Amino acid sequence: MRGALGRLLENIVRPPTPAPQARHGDQDAVVDCAVYAGGARRSGPRQIPYGEAARLAGRRGSFVWLGLHEPSRSTMTAVAEVFGLHELHVEQAVSGGHRPGVEVLGDVTRLVLRTARYVEHDELTATSEVVETGDVTILVGPSFAITVRQGPVGPLALVRRELESRPEVLRQGPWSVAYAVGSRMVDSYLDVAGHVEHDLDRIEEETFATVRSSEFSHIYQLKREMVEFKRAVLPLGEPMTRLLELRDVPPALHPYLVDVRSRLARAADRVGGFDELLNSILQARLAQISVDQNHDMRKIAAWAAIAAVPTVIAGIFGMNFAVMPGLDSRYGFWGAILAMVLIGGGVHRSLKKYGWL
């Protein structure tokens, strides 16, 4: 009795600490999870657990769209158990940083896209970050679409809202998610290309301006940034073509994917043009520096020639000879100065006439 009373008083003074609950993966990585059927979101605006969503998607004509952002390995493993993914899908989705491409493993198709975002800056410098990139992996199965995004670039909440407003596209099943994400990525490429084009215009104006800076390392910086941008855009052409050849892709989505491919080709052409323009600007800037250096050397040589005139005259009259013309004349000094001025002035006039000064 006394022992039970003592334990009761101890719990009142110091309440027992609840036992920690085991977490099933990193739940913060789940951005949204919903079930779609008949071109509409059937689970309502709320997010539902992906395990429950997978059970609901077993019905005919419905599918799950699970959105993940930088999931941990434990989270991705739990997702793989629910949706029957291969262990390679787990490894590839967690690691990130893959080249754009499309792979088919069993009944799951893996599509990798690179995300891109233009970084606003007032002035382009040697350390400016112009394009920030990441990647998104899309796993498309018979009744699910799982998007795994790595990096802060390219959030897909807007893509989900836009797709939910297009029931005729959403009705095509999980492949509609792949189309919507791919379309949004290509639009972001075109948007980045527009901003980069503005930067190139400013660099071109600075290069051919009357007064320009001798610093041109920012051109190399933009060229390095364009290499990263090219890695996101150019390799995606082949995967987009392969998507049109897959039998699992609904024929109703083919016109939309063709449109995405055409816009991607336009973005790739612009990126290729940027590279050529940057090379041209860089070559022009190097040629300008070479011309400026030659002009400076001509000026130095011209002033050296003018300075040689009084040096020669003073050197001649500075020789230690006992008999020299003009040494005993009262006008010898002023005559030497006059000769220096006249000859030096004549040399200066001639060099200026021929553009050396």
XYZ file of C-alpha atoms in Angstrom:
357
model
C 0.000 0.000 0.000
C 2.743 2.367 0.981
C 4.722 1.409 -2.174
C 1.768 2.126 -4.454
C 1.155 5.476 -2.710
C 4.848 6.385 -3.152
C 4.766 5.623 -6.874
C 1.608 7.708 -7.268
C 3.195 10.705 -5.546
C 6.349 10.293 -7.694
C 4.306 10.334 -10.888
C 2.514 13.491 -9.759
C 5.788 15.283 -9.035
C 7.564 13.895 -12.148
C 5.185 12.580 -14.816
C 6.454 9.504 -16.638
C 8.179 10.166 -19.976
C 6.239 8.599 -22.846
C 8.086 5.963 -24.821
C 9.359 7.254 -28.199
C 7.255 6.167 -31.142
C 9.017 4.570 -34.081
C 8.803 6.685 -37.263
C 8.074 4.952 -40.525
C 10.584 6.883 -42.614
C 10.990 10.622 -42.962
C 7.409 11.867 -43.216
C 8.607 15.437 -43.882
C 9.807 14.259 -47.294
C 6.201 13.643 -48.424
C 5.058 16.862 -50.100
C 1.646 15.614 -51.223
C -0.160 12.360 -51.869
C -3.529 12.020 -53.557
C -5.692 9.557 -55.457
C -7.087 10.527 -58.883
C -9.888 8.903 -60.842
C -11.996 10.067 -63.748
C -9.884 13.203 -64.189
C -10.424 14.501 -60.638
C -8.804 14.311 -57.227
C -10.854 11.791 -55.256
C -9.070 12.140 -51.924
C -10.095 15.778 -51.498
C -7.704 18.647 -50.770
C -6.147 16.854 -47.814
C -3.026 14.728 -48.055
C -3.522 11.058 -47.294
C -0.916 8.455 -46.248
C 0.635 6.771 -49.259
C -0.149 3.323 -47.872
C -3.858 4.116 -47.816
C -3.574 5.819 -51.228
C -2.008 2.687 -52.717
C -4.954 0.593 -51.510
C -7.469 3.077 -52.920
C -5.669 3.156 -56.265
C -6.255 -0.550 -56.733
C -9.638 0.268 -58.190
C -10.018 0.430 -61.953
C -9.220 3.784 -63.561
C -7.597 5.363 -60.495
C -3.979 6.106 -59.642
C -1.809 7.680 -56.948
C 0.465 10.677 -57.329
C 3.002 10.703 -54.509
C 5.336 13.707 -54.371
C 8.594 13.428 -52.423
C 11.327 15.986 -51.771
C 14.803 14.718 -50.857
C 13.571 11.553 -49.107
C 15.880 9.573 -46.865
C 16.793 6.008 -47.717
C 14.427 4.684 -45.045
C 11.525 6.682 -46.477
C 12.260 5.550 -50.021
C 12.562 1.939 -48.868
C 9.161 2.183 -47.172
C 7.658 3.637 -50.356
C 9.235 0.847 -52.405
C 7.634 -1.779 -50.150
C 4.204 -0.232 -50.601
C 4.377 0.241 -54.377
C 6.550 -2.769 -55.239
C 9.560 -0.820 -56.531
C 12.903 -2.411 -57.316
C 15.834 -1.706 -55.012
C 17.587 0.060 -57.891
C 14.752 2.587 -57.957
C 15.428 3.317 -54.298
C 19.148 3.784 -54.854
C 18.717 5.981 -57.928
C 16.016 8.157 -56.403
C 17.951 8.786 -53.184
C 21.300 9.554 -54.807
C 20.072 12.039 -57.428
C 22.331 13.959 -59.813
C 21.659 11.619 -62.733
C 21.767 12.453 -66.422
C 18.356 12.993 -68.074
C 17.082 9.716 -69.438
C 14.339 7.094 -69.456
C 14.609 3.468 -68.298
C 12.086 0.647 -68.086
C 12.476 -1.906 -65.293
C 9.637 -4.392 -65.088
C 6.344 -2.533 -65.244
C 7.847 0.698 -63.860
C 9.308 3.405 -66.087
C 11.880 5.775 -64.631
C 12.169 9.229 -66.197
C 14.881 11.641 -64.996
C 14.647 15.362 -65.706
C 16.958 18.181 -64.691
C 15.382 21.200 -63.022
C 16.684 24.700 -63.731
C 16.121 28.149 -62.274
C 17.577 31.555 -63.137
C 19.278 33.264 -60.196
C 18.538 36.982 -60.141
C 21.571 39.285 -59.886
C 22.166 42.995 -60.352
C 25.539 42.592 -62.037
C 27.302 39.608 -63.530
C 30.623 38.993 -61.777
C 33.337 36.349 -61.809
C 31.503 34.475 -59.022
C 27.860 35.076 -59.942
C 25.559 32.050 -59.986
C 23.348 32.408 -63.029
C 21.614 29.024 -63.308
C 20.770 26.772 -60.356
C 19.924 23.173 -61.166
C 18.571 20.063 -59.502
C 16.782 16.963 -60.711
C 13.453 15.197 -60.464
C 12.868 11.462 -60.906
C 9.453 10.264 -62.064
C 8.534 6.628 -61.429
C 5.484 5.650 -63.464
C 3.723 2.368 -62.748
C 0.357 0.870 -63.693
C -1.493 2.689 -60.905
C 0.935 5.254 -59.520
C 3.256 8.131 -60.347
C 5.984 8.955 -57.821
C 7.975 12.163 -58.225
C 11.226 12.468 -56.262
C 12.796 15.921 -56.354
C 16.379 16.646 -55.325
C 17.471 20.214 -54.570
C 15.461 23.391 -53.945
C 14.800 24.011 -57.638
C 11.569 23.096 -59.426
C 8.785 22.681 -56.836
C 5.880 20.722 -58.315
C 2.937 22.130 -56.326
C 2.019 24.427 -59.233
C 2.297 21.511 -61.662
C -0.157 19.514 -59.555
C -2.660 22.378 -59.444
C -2.411 22.960 -63.184
C -2.882 19.270 -63.943
C -5.872 19.056 -61.604
C -7.465 21.877 -63.615
C -7.170 19.802 -66.812
C -9.384 16.727 -66.265
C -9.121 15.631 -69.914
C -5.353 15.170 -69.460
C -5.549 13.840 -65.899
C -7.986 11.191 -67.109
C -5.107 9.532 -69.025
C -3.686 8.056 -65.814
C -0.217 8.254 -64.227
C 1.459 9.136 -67.514
C -0.314 12.485 -67.383
C 1.944 13.307 -64.419
C 5.050 12.553 -66.476
C 3.761 14.812 -69.240
C 2.865 17.656 -66.863
C 6.221 17.578 -65.070
C 8.133 17.363 -68.347
C 6.147 20.254 -69.805
C 6.872 22.391 -66.735
C 10.593 21.617 -66.897
C 10.778 22.618 -70.564
C 8.903 25.844 -69.807
C 11.469 26.595 -67.097
C 14.276 26.023 -69.637
C 12.733 28.580 -71.970
C 12.287 31.007 -69.074
C 15.931 30.630 -68.027
C 16.999 31.033 -71.663
C 15.129 34.345 -71.847
C 16.929 35.714 -68.788
C 20.307 34.461 -69.977
C 19.708 36.141 -73.322
C 19.290 39.430 -71.458
C 22.630 38.856 -69.696
C 24.280 38.146 -73.032
C 22.885 41.376 -74.471
C 24.404 43.327 -71.583
C 27.771 41.601 -72.008
C 27.686 42.313 -75.737
C 26.977 45.989 -75.089
C 29.842 46.174 -72.580
C 32.213 44.428 -74.993
C 31.640 46.880 -77.838
C 31.170 50.010 -75.710
C 33.502 52.979 -76.128
C 34.570 52.799 -72.477
C 34.894 49.221 -71.273
C 36.428 47.423 -68.349
C 39.597 45.402 -68.721
C 38.045 42.627 -66.597
C 36.327 39.875 -68.551
C 36.353 36.915 -66.139
C 32.554 37.274 -65.838
C 32.344 36.040 -69.440
C 34.109 32.836 -68.418
C 31.757 32.552 -65.433
C 28.679 32.774 -67.663
C 30.241 30.211 -69.983
C 30.689 27.816 -67.043
C 27.065 28.368 -66.044
C 25.957 27.611 -69.603
C 27.789 24.279 -69.439
C 25.593 23.327 -66.454
C 22.487 24.534 -68.281
C 23.397 22.535 -71.382
C 23.665 19.377 -69.260
C 20.056 19.887 -68.254
C 18.599 20.681 -71.678
C 20.507 18.947 -74.455
C 20.463 15.290 -73.217
C 16.678 15.346 -72.771
C 15.866 15.165 -76.481
C 16.501 11.429 -76.813
C 14.418 10.434 -73.734
C 11.460 12.503 -74.973
C 11.618 10.664 -78.292
C 11.750 7.299 -76.490
C 8.628 8.155 -74.484
C 6.663 8.371 -77.722
C 7.795 4.840 -78.580
C 6.686 3.233 -75.294
C 3.544 1.125 -75.546
C 2.420 2.079 -72.036
C 2.038 5.759 -72.933
C -1.645 6.463 -73.800
C -2.062 7.527 -77.453
C -4.118 10.516 -76.304
C -0.969 11.962 -74.683
C 1.174 11.676 -77.824
C 0.206 15.122 -79.223
C 1.049 16.720 -75.872
C 4.425 14.951 -75.712
C 5.185 15.992 -79.299
C 4.489 19.582 -78.273
C 6.864 19.217 -75.318
C 9.527 17.789 -77.615
C 9.189 20.672 -80.061
C 9.503 23.236 -77.263
C 12.511 21.347 -75.940
C 14.118 21.511 -79.394
C 13.559 25.265 -79.396
C 15.191 25.561 -75.977
C 18.131 23.402 -77.121
C 18.627 25.606 -80.191
C 18.699 28.709 -78.015
C 21.191 27.170 -75.605
C 23.418 26.126 -78.509
C 23.187 29.652 -79.896
C 24.204 31.061 -76.508
C 27.357 28.984 -76.549
C 28.308 30.226 -80.017
C 27.534 33.828 -79.066
C 29.616 33.554 -75.898
C 32.537 32.200 -77.922
C 32.198 35.093 -80.364
C 32.071 37.666 -77.559
C 35.062 36.072 -75.877
C 37.078 36.061 -79.097
C 36.142 39.688 -79.753
C 37.152 40.664 -76.215
C 40.508 38.894 -76.538
C 41.073 40.610 -79.889
C 40.269 43.978 -78.291
C 42.752 43.314 -75.496
C 45.414 42.394 -78.069
C 44.712 45.585 -80.029
C 44.787 47.692 -76.850
C 48.113 46.140 -75.844
C 49.565 46.847 -79.288
C 48.307 50.422 -79.091
C 49.907 50.844 -75.671
C 53.185 49.425 -76.929
C 53.147 51.879 -79.857
C 52.603 54.752 -77.453
C 55.456 53.600 -75.253
C 57.731 53.234 -78.284
C 56.710 56.689 -79.581
C 57.496 58.442 -76.297
C 60.741 56.503 -76.071
C 61.700 57.863 -79.508
C 60.872 61.433 -78.419
C 62.852 61.016 -75.199
C 65.819 59.721 -77.214
C 66.280 63.130 -78.915
C 67.389 65.115 -75.808
C 69.227 62.066 -74.548
C 71.363 61.889 -77.694
C 72.037 65.644 -77.786
C 72.887 65.789 -74.081
C 75.074 62.711 -74.465
C 77.031 64.254 -77.317
C 77.699 67.507 -75.529
C 78.461 65.625 -72.333
C 81.508 63.897 -73.835
C 84.812 64.893 -72.247
C 86.577 66.298 -75.303
C 88.752 69.391 -75.028
C 87.654 70.812 -78.375
C 83.947 70.634 -79.356
C 81.883 73.060 -81.470
C 79.709 75.275 -79.321
C 81.394 74.657 -75.977
C 82.900 78.132 -75.857
C 79.811 79.874 -77.287
C 77.602 81.893 -74.969
C 74.590 80.547 -76.880
C 75.669 76.895 -76.834
C 73.351 75.816 -73.992
C 70.296 77.560 -75.382
C 71.113 76.291 -78.844
C 71.170 72.714 -77.545
C 67.825 73.210 -75.775
C 66.321 74.725 -78.931
C 67.558 71.770 -80.973
C 66.025 69.343 -78.495
C 62.657 71.109 -78.651
C 62.584 71.439 -82.437
C 63.718 67.920 -83.221
C 61.557 66.378 -80.449
C 58.545 68.426 -81.597
C 59.067 67.272 -85.174
C 59.247 63.634 -84.096
C 56.094 64.047 -81.946
C 54.226 65.626 -84.873
C 55.240 62.846 -87.269
C 54.290 60.060 -84.834
C 50.924 61.662 -84.113
C 50.258 62.024 -87.822
C 50.727 58.276 -88.348
C 48.572 57.346 -85.335
C 51.236 56.338 -82.861
C 50.144 58.951 -80.355
